[in-house]
Amino acid sequence: MELRDIEIFLALAEELHFGRTAERLHVSQARVSQSIKQQERRIGGALFERTSRSVRLTPLGERLRDRLRTGYAEIMSGIDEAAAVARGHTGVLTVGTMATHYQSITAVLDLFRQRHPQCELRLREILPTDPLTALRAGQVDIGMLWLPIREPDLVVGPVLHTEKLVLAVAAGHRLAERDSVEMEDLGDHPVVVPDGPIPGYVWEAHTPAVTPAGRPVPRGLLVATLEEAFRAIAAGGVVSPIGSDVAATRQRGDIAFLPITDGPVLRYAPVWRSDGETPLVRAFVQLARTHRL
């Protein structure tokens, strides 16, 4: 029995309709009928009971369906796995995200796992103050980073996610009494400073050095992690713009998050090493490009 004949038999066993089976397999209805008749002649018994109104499996057909179904699934799984190996879509792909931003690209991550079951997808956290070291060291294959990224050794993919900024202030801070703030307010309060090798132009997209009116934004405490930033903010000595998605997952009684009415929008995109563009990286980026959030 040819593999195509097995496929036709199993499809008809599910559909119980010659027309729908033909449409599902993109063949003619005559091809389906011919295949079933050949199988019945080869086996020596009827597999289906046919009337003008219905199609039903015979007991012999039910037994054949049960035995073939598992074997066919194994065959197709083997073919898919071999095709994945041939395309290089096996192995491990490590994606780095900041804080809880992996939740914002769950749809793409889940779809990648479905499309490439032979690949192990791992997630690692990237520090906002040091977004490029893990990528350049090969500890992550793709980093979901906020833009802009203008580095000659790195490639930037399509924007997958955006988020607004809010201002994090201590619960007892005088700004906490307001419903919202403006970027100009940063000129009156020290902000946290990244203690890490983040490029200055990248941090500028998050916390600018000057207000819209050109006033310098006072620099306050150095912080290396998000938790350090929150502790410093809660103490009342500094404030900081924070991504709204992160703020939504870090609600706490000692910090207030205020909308910034004219704040910039952070854009996130996959970034990878130009010399590290593996088939898995290309597959992820292509999937992201065609299924943008």
PDB file of C-alpha atoms in Angstrom:
ATOM      1  CA  MET A   1       0.000   0.000   0.000  1.00  0.00           C
ATOM      2  CA  GLU A   2       1.443   3.363  -1.041  1.00  0.00           C
ATOM      3  CA  LEU A   3       1.796   6.157   1.539  1.00  0.00           C
ATOM      4  CA  ARG A   4      -0.628   8.302  -0.467  1.00  0.00           C
ATOM      5  CA  ASP A   5      -3.217   5.524  -0.366  1.00  0.00           C
ATOM      6  CA  ILE A   6      -2.832   5.292   3.414  1.00  0.00           C
ATOM      7  CA  GLU A   7      -3.312   9.044   3.644  1.00  0.00           C
ATOM      8  CA  ILE A   8      -6.465   8.854   1.516  1.00  0.00           C
ATOM      9  CA  PHE A   9      -7.875   6.008   3.605  1.00  0.00           C
ATOM     10  CA  LEU A  10      -7.228   7.801   6.920  1.00  0.00           C
ATOM     11  CA  ALA A  11      -8.647  11.079   5.627  1.00  0.00           C
ATOM     12  CA  LEU A  12     -11.819   9.366   4.411  1.00  0.00           C
ATOM     13  CA  ALA A  13     -12.068   7.526   7.737  1.00  0.00           C
ATOM     14  CA  GLU A  14     -12.202  10.951   9.424  1.00  0.00           C
ATOM     15  CA  GLU A  15     -14.321  12.855   6.938  1.00  0.00           C
ATOM     16  CA  LEU A  16     -16.675   9.993   5.938  1.00  0.00           C
ATOM     17  CA  HIS A  17     -17.341  11.995   2.799  1.00  0.00           C
ATOM     18  CA  PHE A  18     -15.633  11.473  -0.566  1.00  0.00           C
ATOM     19  CA  GLY A  19     -16.009  15.096  -1.657  1.00  0.00           C
ATOM     20  CA  ARG A  20     -14.577  16.602   1.533  1.00  0.00           C
ATOM     21  CA  THR A  21     -11.722  14.092   1.490  1.00  0.00           C
ATOM     22  CA  ALA A  22     -10.842  15.022  -2.075  1.00  0.00           C
ATOM     23  CA  GLU A  23     -10.933  18.729  -1.214  1.00  0.00           C
ATOM     24  CA  ARG A  24      -8.807  18.226   1.914  1.00  0.00           C
ATOM     25  CA  LEU A  25      -6.114  16.289   0.012  1.00  0.00           C
ATOM     26  CA  HIS A  26      -6.315  18.427  -3.165  1.00  0.00           C
ATOM     27  CA  VAL A  27      -7.117  15.452  -5.386  1.00  0.00           C
ATOM     28  CA  SER A  28     -10.146  14.514  -7.475  1.00  0.00           C
ATOM     29  CA  GLN A  29     -13.047  12.602  -6.000  1.00  0.00           C
ATOM     30  CA  ALA A  30     -12.412   9.922  -8.613  1.00  0.00           C
ATOM     31  CA  ARG A  31      -8.862   9.521  -7.272  1.00  0.00           C
ATOM     32  CA  VAL A  32     -10.242   8.917  -3.755  1.00  0.00           C
ATOM     33  CA  SER A  33     -12.752   6.318  -5.011  1.00  0.00           C
ATOM     34  CA  GLN A  34     -10.123   4.562  -7.113  1.00  0.00           C
ATOM     35  CA  SER A  35      -7.689   4.373  -4.200  1.00  0.00           C
ATOM     36  CA  ILE A  36     -10.257   2.917  -1.796  1.00  0.00           C
ATOM     37  CA  LYS A  37     -11.398   0.320  -4.331  1.00  0.00           C
ATOM     38  CA  GLN A  38      -7.779  -0.748  -4.938  1.00  0.00           C
ATOM     39  CA  GLN A  39      -7.171  -1.085  -1.201  1.00  0.00           C
ATOM     40  CA  GLU A  40     -10.337  -3.153  -0.755  1.00  0.00           C
ATOM     41  CA  ARG A  41      -9.338  -5.466  -3.603  1.00  0.00           C
ATOM     42  CA  ARG A  42      -5.841  -5.839  -2.153  1.00  0.00           C
ATOM     43  CA  ILE A  43      -7.175  -6.574   1.346  1.00  0.00           C
ATOM     44  CA  GLY A  44     -10.080  -8.715   0.192  1.00  0.00           C
ATOM     45  CA  GLY A  45     -12.847  -7.011   2.105  1.00  0.00           C
ATOM     46  CA  ALA A  46     -14.937  -3.850   2.265  1.00  0.00           C
ATOM     47  CA  LEU A  47     -13.498  -0.983   4.303  1.00  0.00           C
ATOM     48  CA  PHE A  48     -16.482   1.350   3.966  1.00  0.00           C
ATOM     49  CA  GLU A  49     -20.222   0.964   3.675  1.00  0.00           C
ATOM     50  CA  ARG A  50     -21.475   3.381   1.038  1.00  0.00           C
ATOM     51  CA  THR A  51     -24.993   4.545   0.414  1.00  0.00           C
ATOM     52  CA  SER A  52     -26.345   7.503  -1.485  1.00  0.00           C
ATOM     53  CA  ARG A  53     -26.610   9.386   1.807  1.00  0.00           C
ATOM     54  CA  SER A  54     -23.723   8.252   4.008  1.00  0.00           C
ATOM     55  CA  VAL A  55     -20.311   6.651   4.255  1.00  0.00           C
ATOM     56  CA  ARG A  56     -19.420   4.486   7.244  1.00  0.00           C
ATOM     57  CA  LEU A  57     -16.450   2.379   8.235  1.00  0.00           C
ATOM     58  CA  THR A  58     -16.966  -1.351   8.366  1.00  0.00           C
ATOM     59  CA  PRO A  59     -15.563  -3.278  11.349  1.00  0.00           C
ATOM     60  CA  LEU A  60     -12.652  -4.250   9.105  1.00  0.00           C
ATOM     61  CA  GLY A  61     -12.154  -0.582   8.192  1.00  0.00           C
ATOM     62  CA  GLU A  62     -12.223   0.466  11.843  1.00  0.00           C
ATOM     63  CA  ARG A  63      -9.555  -2.086  12.700  1.00  0.00           C
ATOM     64  CA  LEU A  64      -7.359  -0.988   9.801  1.00  0.00           C
ATOM     65  CA  ARG A  65      -7.814   2.685  10.749  1.00  0.00           C
ATOM     66  CA  ASP A  66      -6.723   2.036  14.337  1.00  0.00           C
ATOM     67  CA  ARG A  67      -3.643   0.115  13.248  1.00  0.00           C
ATOM     68  CA  LEU A  68      -2.587   2.538  10.500  1.00  0.00           C
ATOM     69  CA  ARG A  69      -3.179   5.769  12.399  1.00  0.00           C
ATOM     70  CA  THR A  70      -0.270   5.320  14.834  1.00  0.00           C
ATOM     71  CA  GLY A  71       2.103   4.070  12.170  1.00  0.00           C
ATOM     72  CA  TYR A  72       1.248   6.927   9.804  1.00  0.00           C
ATOM     73  CA  ALA A  73       1.821   9.492  12.567  1.00  0.00           C
ATOM     74  CA  GLU A  74       5.247   7.978  13.251  1.00  0.00           C
ATOM     75  CA  ILE A  75       6.154   8.025   9.569  1.00  0.00           C
ATOM     76  CA  MET A  76       5.147  11.662   9.150  1.00  0.00           C
ATOM     77  CA  SER A  77       6.946  12.637  12.349  1.00  0.00           C
ATOM     78  CA  GLY A  78      10.093  11.008  11.015  1.00  0.00           C
ATOM     79  CA  ILE A  79       9.766  12.834   7.704  1.00  0.00           C
ATOM     80  CA  ASP A  80       9.198  16.163   9.458  1.00  0.00           C
ATOM     81  CA  GLU A  81      12.196  15.589  11.713  1.00  0.00           C
ATOM     82  CA  ALA A  82      14.421  14.709   8.754  1.00  0.00           C
ATOM     83  CA  ALA A  83      13.242  17.830   6.909  1.00  0.00           C
ATOM     84  CA  ALA A  84      13.967  19.949   9.991  1.00  0.00           C
ATOM     85  CA  VAL A  85      17.480  18.516  10.221  1.00  0.00           C
ATOM     86  CA  ALA A  86      18.036  19.177   6.527  1.00  0.00           C
ATOM     87  CA  ARG A  87      16.962  22.803   6.984  1.00  0.00           C
ATOM     88  CA  GLY A  88      19.039  23.191  10.124  1.00  0.00           C
ATOM     89  CA  HIS A  89      15.947  23.720  12.295  1.00  0.00           C
ATOM     90  CA  THR A  90      17.108  21.569  15.182  1.00  0.00           C
ATOM     91  CA  GLY A  91      19.169  22.301  18.261  1.00  0.00           C
ATOM     92  CA  VAL A  92      18.753  25.097  20.791  1.00  0.00           C
ATOM     93  CA  LEU A  93      17.670  28.697  20.206  1.00  0.00           C
ATOM     94  CA  THR A  94      18.168  31.051  23.141  1.00  0.00           C
ATOM     95  CA  VAL A  95      16.124  34.259  23.209  1.00  0.00           C
ATOM     96  CA  GLY A  96      16.975  36.987  25.699  1.00  0.00           C
ATOM     97  CA  THR A  97      14.361  39.404  27.012  1.00  0.00           C
ATOM     98  CA  MET A  98      14.309  42.153  29.616  1.00  0.00           C
ATOM     99  CA  ALA A  99      12.359  41.469  32.820  1.00  0.00           C
ATOM    100  CA  THR A 100       8.930  40.096  31.901  1.00  0.00           C
ATOM    101  CA  HIS A 101       8.941  41.199  28.258  1.00  0.00           C
ATOM    102  CA  TYR A 102       8.840  37.567  27.122  1.00  0.00           C
ATOM    103  CA  GLN A 103       5.134  37.760  28.012  1.00  0.00           C
ATOM    104  CA  SER A 104       4.668  40.368  25.293  1.00  0.00           C
ATOM    105  CA  ILE A 105       5.897  38.017  22.555  1.00  0.00           C
ATOM    106  CA  THR A 106       4.227  34.840  23.834  1.00  0.00           C
ATOM    107  CA  ALA A 107       2.311  34.411  20.572  1.00  0.00           C
ATOM    108  CA  VAL A 108       5.508  34.351  18.505  1.00  0.00           C
ATOM    109  CA  LEU A 109       7.292  32.067  20.990  1.00  0.00           C
ATOM    110  CA  ASP A 110       4.387  29.605  21.045  1.00  0.00           C
ATOM    111  CA  LEU A 111       4.080  29.604  17.268  1.00  0.00           C
ATOM    112  CA  PHE A 112       7.823  28.976  16.899  1.00  0.00           C
ATOM    113  CA  ARG A 113       7.576  25.984  19.249  1.00  0.00           C
ATOM    114  CA  GLN A 114       4.673  24.612  17.198  1.00  0.00           C
ATOM    115  CA  ARG A 115       6.444  25.071  13.873  1.00  0.00           C
ATOM    116  CA  HIS A 116       9.788  23.711  15.088  1.00  0.00           C
ATOM    117  CA  PRO A 117       9.122  20.990  17.666  1.00  0.00           C
ATOM    118  CA  GLN A 118      12.613  19.522  17.148  1.00  0.00           C
ATOM    119  CA  CYS A 119      14.139  22.781  18.405  1.00  0.00           C
ATOM    120  CA  GLU A 120      14.544  23.596  22.085  1.00  0.00           C
ATOM    121  CA  LEU A 121      13.601  27.215  22.764  1.00  0.00           C
ATOM    122  CA  ARG A 122      15.236  28.715  25.845  1.00  0.00           C
ATOM    123  CA  LEU A 123      14.612  32.093  27.461  1.00  0.00           C
ATOM    124  CA  ARG A 124      17.191  34.122  29.370  1.00  0.00           C
ATOM    125  CA  GLU A 125      16.948  37.488  31.075  1.00  0.00           C
ATOM    126  CA  ILE A 126      18.901  40.454  29.732  1.00  0.00           C
ATOM    127  CA  LEU A 127      19.735  43.379  32.018  1.00  0.00           C
ATOM    128  CA  PRO A 128      18.416  46.706  30.688  1.00  0.00           C
ATOM    129  CA  THR A 129      21.720  48.317  31.751  1.00  0.00           C
ATOM    130  CA  ASP A 130      23.749  45.728  29.799  1.00  0.00           C
ATOM    131  CA  PRO A 131      21.710  44.676  26.764  1.00  0.00           C
ATOM    132  CA  LEU A 132      24.511  43.691  24.386  1.00  0.00           C
ATOM    133  CA  THR A 133      27.117  41.692  26.330  1.00  0.00           C
ATOM    134  CA  ALA A 134      25.195  38.398  26.491  1.00  0.00           C
ATOM    135  CA  LEU A 135      24.366  38.707  22.799  1.00  0.00           C
ATOM    136  CA  ARG A 136      27.943  39.343  21.748  1.00  0.00           C
ATOM    137  CA  ALA A 137      29.237  36.592  24.045  1.00  0.00           C
ATOM    138  CA  GLY A 138      26.934  34.057  22.402  1.00  0.00           C
ATOM    139  CA  GLN A 139      24.958  33.465  25.594  1.00  0.00           C
ATOM    140  CA  VAL A 140      21.801  34.397  23.700  1.00  0.00           C
ATOM    141  CA  ASP A 141      21.167  33.987  19.977  1.00  0.00           C
ATOM    142  CA  ILE A 142      18.504  36.690  19.735  1.00  0.00           C
ATOM    143  CA  GLY A 143      17.914  39.600  22.091  1.00  0.00           C
ATOM    144  CA  MET A 144      14.574  41.406  22.277  1.00  0.00           C
ATOM    145  CA  LEU A 145      15.930  44.917  22.731  1.00  0.00           C
ATOM    146  CA  TRP A 146      14.493  48.387  22.690  1.00  0.00           C
ATOM    147  CA  LEU A 147      15.532  50.528  19.770  1.00  0.00           C
ATOM    148  CA  PRO A 148      17.520  52.158  18.415  1.00  0.00           C
ATOM    149  CA  ILE A 149      20.397  49.707  18.066  1.00  0.00           C
ATOM    150  CA  ARG A 150      23.105  50.997  15.774  1.00  0.00           C
ATOM    151  CA  GLU A 151      26.019  48.563  16.093  1.00  0.00           C
ATOM    152  CA  PRO A 152      28.039  47.371  13.062  1.00  0.00           C
ATOM    153  CA  ASP A 153      28.212  43.768  14.309  1.00  0.00           C
ATOM    154  CA  LEU A 154      24.496  43.453  15.059  1.00  0.00           C
ATOM    155  CA  VAL A 155      21.422  43.042  12.862  1.00  0.00           C
ATOM    156  CA  VAL A 156      18.023  44.481  13.814  1.00  0.00           C
ATOM    157  CA  GLY A 157      14.818  42.690  12.863  1.00  0.00           C
ATOM    158  CA  PRO A 158      11.180  43.828  12.675  1.00  0.00           C
ATOM    159  CA  VAL A 159       9.521  45.657  15.563  1.00  0.00           C
ATOM    160  CA  LEU A 160       7.504  43.095  17.540  1.00  0.00           C
ATOM    161  CA  HIS A 161       6.309  45.097  20.508  1.00  0.00           C
ATOM    162  CA  THR A 162       5.852  48.652  21.724  1.00  0.00           C
ATOM    163  CA  GLU A 163       5.132  50.085  25.158  1.00  0.00           C
ATOM    164  CA  LYS A 164       4.637  53.524  26.647  1.00  0.00           C
ATOM    165  CA  LEU A 165       6.726  54.881  29.483  1.00  0.00           C
ATOM    166  CA  VAL A 166       5.408  55.737  32.911  1.00  0.00           C
ATOM    167  CA  LEU A 167       7.271  57.593  35.650  1.00  0.00           C
ATOM    168  CA  ALA A 168       8.070  55.588  38.771  1.00  0.00           C
ATOM    169  CA  VAL A 169       8.217  57.724  41.926  1.00  0.00           C
ATOM    170  CA  ALA A 170       8.122  56.970  45.642  1.00  0.00           C
ATOM    171  CA  ALA A 171       4.618  56.708  47.078  1.00  0.00           C
ATOM    172  CA  GLY A 172       5.364  59.737  49.280  1.00  0.00           C
ATOM    173  CA  HIS A 173       6.947  61.806  46.502  1.00  0.00           C
ATOM    174  CA  ARG A 174       5.231  65.087  45.702  1.00  0.00           C
ATOM    175  CA  LEU A 175       4.658  63.955  42.113  1.00  0.00           C
ATOM    176  CA  ALA A 176       2.724  60.941  43.369  1.00  0.00           C
ATOM    177  CA  GLU A 177      -0.254  63.196  44.087  1.00  0.00           C
ATOM    178  CA  ARG A 178      -0.651  63.965  40.395  1.00  0.00           C
ATOM    179  CA  ASP A 179      -2.611  61.968  37.826  1.00  0.00           C
ATOM    180  CA  SER A 180       0.099  62.297  35.185  1.00  0.00           C
ATOM    181  CA  VAL A 181       3.403  64.005  34.408  1.00  0.00           C
ATOM    182  CA  GLU A 182       5.226  65.412  31.391  1.00  0.00           C
ATOM    183  CA  MET A 183       8.776  64.877  30.186  1.00  0.00           C
ATOM    184  CA  GLU A 184       9.549  68.439  31.255  1.00  0.00           C
ATOM    185  CA  ASP A 185       9.047  67.351  34.882  1.00  0.00           C
ATOM    186  CA  LEU A 186      12.241  65.273  34.652  1.00  0.00           C
ATOM    187  CA  GLY A 187      14.203  68.501  34.767  1.00  0.00           C
ATOM    188  CA  ASP A 188      13.195  68.950  38.422  1.00  0.00           C
ATOM    189  CA  HIS A 189      14.049  65.514  39.811  1.00  0.00           C
ATOM    190  CA  PRO A 190      17.154  63.291  39.718  1.00  0.00           C
ATOM    191  CA  VAL A 191      16.775  60.119  37.684  1.00  0.00           C
ATOM    192  CA  VAL A 192      18.516  56.760  38.038  1.00  0.00           C
ATOM    193  CA  VAL A 193      21.668  56.250  35.975  1.00  0.00           C
ATOM    194  CA  PRO A 194      22.533  52.868  34.433  1.00  0.00           C
ATOM    195  CA  ASP A 195      25.566  51.207  35.990  1.00  0.00           C
ATOM    196  CA  GLY A 196      26.418  49.111  32.958  1.00  0.00           C
ATOM    197  CA  PRO A 197      27.773  49.220  29.407  1.00  0.00           C
ATOM    198  CA  ILE A 198      24.542  50.249  27.724  1.00  0.00           C
ATOM    199  CA  PRO A 199      25.290  52.589  24.785  1.00  0.00           C
ATOM    200  CA  GLY A 200      24.401  56.172  25.599  1.00  0.00           C
ATOM    201  CA  TYR A 201      22.174  56.596  22.565  1.00  0.00           C
ATOM    202  CA  VAL A 202      20.114  53.561  23.633  1.00  0.00           C
ATOM    203  CA  TRP A 203      19.557  54.931  27.147  1.00  0.00           C
ATOM    204  CA  GLU A 204      18.693  58.308  25.636  1.00  0.00           C
ATOM    205  CA  ALA A 205      15.616  56.699  24.052  1.00  0.00           C
ATOM    206  CA  HIS A 206      14.502  55.665  27.529  1.00  0.00           C
ATOM    207  CA  THR A 207      15.668  58.536  29.749  1.00  0.00           C
ATOM    208  CA  PRO A 208      16.781  61.614  27.764  1.00  0.00           C
ATOM    209  CA  ALA A 209      19.615  63.818  28.973  1.00  0.00           C
ATOM    210  CA  VAL A 210      17.570  67.005  28.523  1.00  0.00           C
ATOM    211  CA  THR A 211      13.910  67.947  28.731  1.00  0.00           C
ATOM    212  CA  PRO A 212      11.895  69.063  25.687  1.00  0.00           C
ATOM    213  CA  ALA A 213      12.689  72.664  26.691  1.00  0.00           C
ATOM    214  CA  GLY A 214      16.414  71.892  26.771  1.00  0.00           C
ATOM    215  CA  ARG A 215      16.914  71.771  30.542  1.00  0.00           C
ATOM    216  CA  PRO A 216      19.371  69.111  31.753  1.00  0.00           C
ATOM    217  CA  VAL A 217      17.838  66.148  33.556  1.00  0.00           C
ATOM    218  CA  PRO A 218      19.640  65.731  36.925  1.00  0.00           C
ATOM    219  CA  ARG A 219      21.508  62.440  37.301  1.00  0.00           C
ATOM    220  CA  GLY A 220      21.073  60.506  40.539  1.00  0.00           C
ATOM    221  CA  LEU A 221      22.032  57.049  41.816  1.00  0.00           C
ATOM    222  CA  LEU A 222      23.734  54.371  39.741  1.00  0.00           C
ATOM    223  CA  VAL A 223      21.722  51.141  39.407  1.00  0.00           C
ATOM    224  CA  ALA A 224      22.630  47.877  37.679  1.00  0.00           C
ATOM    225  CA  THR A 225      19.325  46.001  37.857  1.00  0.00           C
ATOM    226  CA  LEU A 226      15.631  46.743  37.826  1.00  0.00           C
ATOM    227  CA  GLU A 227      15.317  45.723  41.469  1.00  0.00           C
ATOM    228  CA  GLU A 228      18.084  48.159  42.447  1.00  0.00           C
ATOM    229  CA  ALA A 229      16.228  50.861  40.565  1.00  0.00           C
ATOM    230  CA  PHE A 230      12.992  50.126  42.412  1.00  0.00           C
ATOM    231  CA  ARG A 231      14.741  50.216  45.790  1.00  0.00           C
ATOM    232  CA  ALA A 232      16.329  53.562  44.960  1.00  0.00           C
ATOM    233  CA  ILE A 233      13.032  54.978  43.713  1.00  0.00           C
ATOM    234  CA  ALA A 234      11.126  53.747  46.779  1.00  0.00           C
ATOM    235  CA  ALA A 235      13.678  55.486  49.005  1.00  0.00           C
ATOM    236  CA  GLY A 236      12.583  58.779  47.448  1.00  0.00           C
ATOM    237  CA  GLY A 237      15.908  60.102  46.184  1.00  0.00           C
ATOM    238  CA  VAL A 238      15.344  59.458  42.482  1.00  0.00           C
ATOM    239  CA  VAL A 239      12.612  58.887  39.909  1.00  0.00           C
ATOM    240  CA  SER A 240      12.754  56.967  36.664  1.00  0.00           C
ATOM    241  CA  PRO A 241      10.806  56.331  33.482  1.00  0.00           C
ATOM    242  CA  ILE A 242       9.768  52.668  33.397  1.00  0.00           C
ATOM    243  CA  GLY A 243       8.137  50.635  30.659  1.00  0.00           C
ATOM    244  CA  SER A 244       4.399  50.361  31.261  1.00  0.00           C
ATOM    245  CA  ASP A 245       4.428  46.570  30.809  1.00  0.00           C
ATOM    246  CA  VAL A 246       7.066  46.135  33.512  1.00  0.00           C
ATOM    247  CA  ALA A 247       5.208  48.543  35.788  1.00  0.00           C
ATOM    248  CA  ALA A 248       2.026  46.509  35.382  1.00  0.00           C
ATOM    249  CA  THR A 249       3.793  43.417  36.740  1.00  0.00           C
ATOM    250  CA  ARG A 250       5.585  45.212  39.582  1.00  0.00           C
ATOM    251  CA  GLN A 251       2.776  46.959  41.425  1.00  0.00           C
ATOM    252  CA  ARG A 252       3.893  47.763  44.987  1.00  0.00           C
ATOM    253  CA  GLY A 253       2.747  49.949  47.833  1.00  0.00           C
ATOM    254  CA  ASP A 254       5.913  52.060  48.087  1.00  0.00           C
ATOM    255  CA  ILE A 255       6.022  53.156  44.429  1.00  0.00           C
ATOM    256  CA  ALA A 256       3.523  55.037  42.262  1.00  0.00           C
ATOM    257  CA  PHE A 257       3.509  54.804  38.461  1.00  0.00           C
ATOM    258  CA  LEU A 258       2.342  57.945  36.654  1.00  0.00           C
ATOM    259  CA  PRO A 259       1.486  58.157  32.938  1.00  0.00           C
ATOM    260  CA  ILE A 260       3.868  60.416  30.993  1.00  0.00           C
ATOM    261  CA  THR A 261       1.552  62.261  28.642  1.00  0.00           C
ATOM    262  CA  ASP A 262       4.221  63.162  26.091  1.00  0.00           C
ATOM    263  CA  GLY A 263       6.661  60.336  26.803  1.00  0.00           C
ATOM    264  CA  PRO A 264       8.439  58.363  24.071  1.00  0.00           C
ATOM    265  CA  VAL A 265       7.211  54.952  22.986  1.00  0.00           C
ATOM    266  CA  LEU A 266       9.726  52.131  23.362  1.00  0.00           C
ATOM    267  CA  ARG A 267       9.982  49.864  20.323  1.00  0.00           C
ATOM    268  CA  TYR A 268      11.321  46.333  20.747  1.00  0.00           C
ATOM    269  CA  ALA A 269      12.813  44.188  17.998  1.00  0.00           C
ATOM    270  CA  PRO A 270      14.856  40.987  17.731  1.00  0.00           C
ATOM    271  CA  VAL A 271      18.589  41.686  17.443  1.00  0.00           C
ATOM    272  CA  TRP A 272      21.264  39.136  16.571  1.00  0.00           C
ATOM    273  CA  ARG A 273      24.951  38.947  15.688  1.00  0.00           C
ATOM    274  CA  SER A 274      25.668  39.348  12.000  1.00  0.00           C
ATOM    275  CA  ASP A 275      28.090  36.409  12.224  1.00  0.00           C
ATOM    276  CA  GLY A 276      25.603  34.344  14.246  1.00  0.00           C
ATOM    277  CA  GLU A 277      22.703  34.150  11.802  1.00  0.00           C
ATOM    278  CA  THR A 278      21.937  30.437  12.021  1.00  0.00           C
ATOM    279  CA  PRO A 279      19.010  28.687  10.286  1.00  0.00           C
ATOM    280  CA  LEU A 280      17.157  28.793  13.611  1.00  0.00           C
ATOM    281  CA  VAL A 281      17.703  32.538  13.942  1.00  0.00           C
ATOM    282  CA  ARG A 282      16.459  33.059  10.393  1.00  0.00           C
ATOM    283  CA  ALA A 283      13.422  30.871  11.055  1.00  0.00           C
ATOM    284  CA  PHE A 284      12.518  32.830  14.202  1.00  0.00           C
ATOM    285  CA  VAL A 285      12.933  36.212  12.518  1.00  0.00           C
ATOM    286  CA  GLN A 286      10.930  35.138   9.474  1.00  0.00           C
ATOM    287  CA  LEU A 287       8.147  33.917  11.729  1.00  0.00           C
ATOM    288  CA  ALA A 288       8.256  37.174  13.669  1.00  0.00           C
ATOM    289  CA  ARG A 289       8.164  39.182  10.446  1.00  0.00           C
ATOM    290  CA  THR A 290       5.010  37.456   9.200  1.00  0.00           C
ATOM    291  CA  HIS A 291       3.239  37.345  12.579  1.00  0.00           C
ATOM    292  CA  ARG A 292       3.894  40.757  14.090  1.00  0.00           C
ATOM    293  CA  LEU A 293       2.011  41.498  17.286  1.00  0.00           C
TER     294      LEU A 293
END
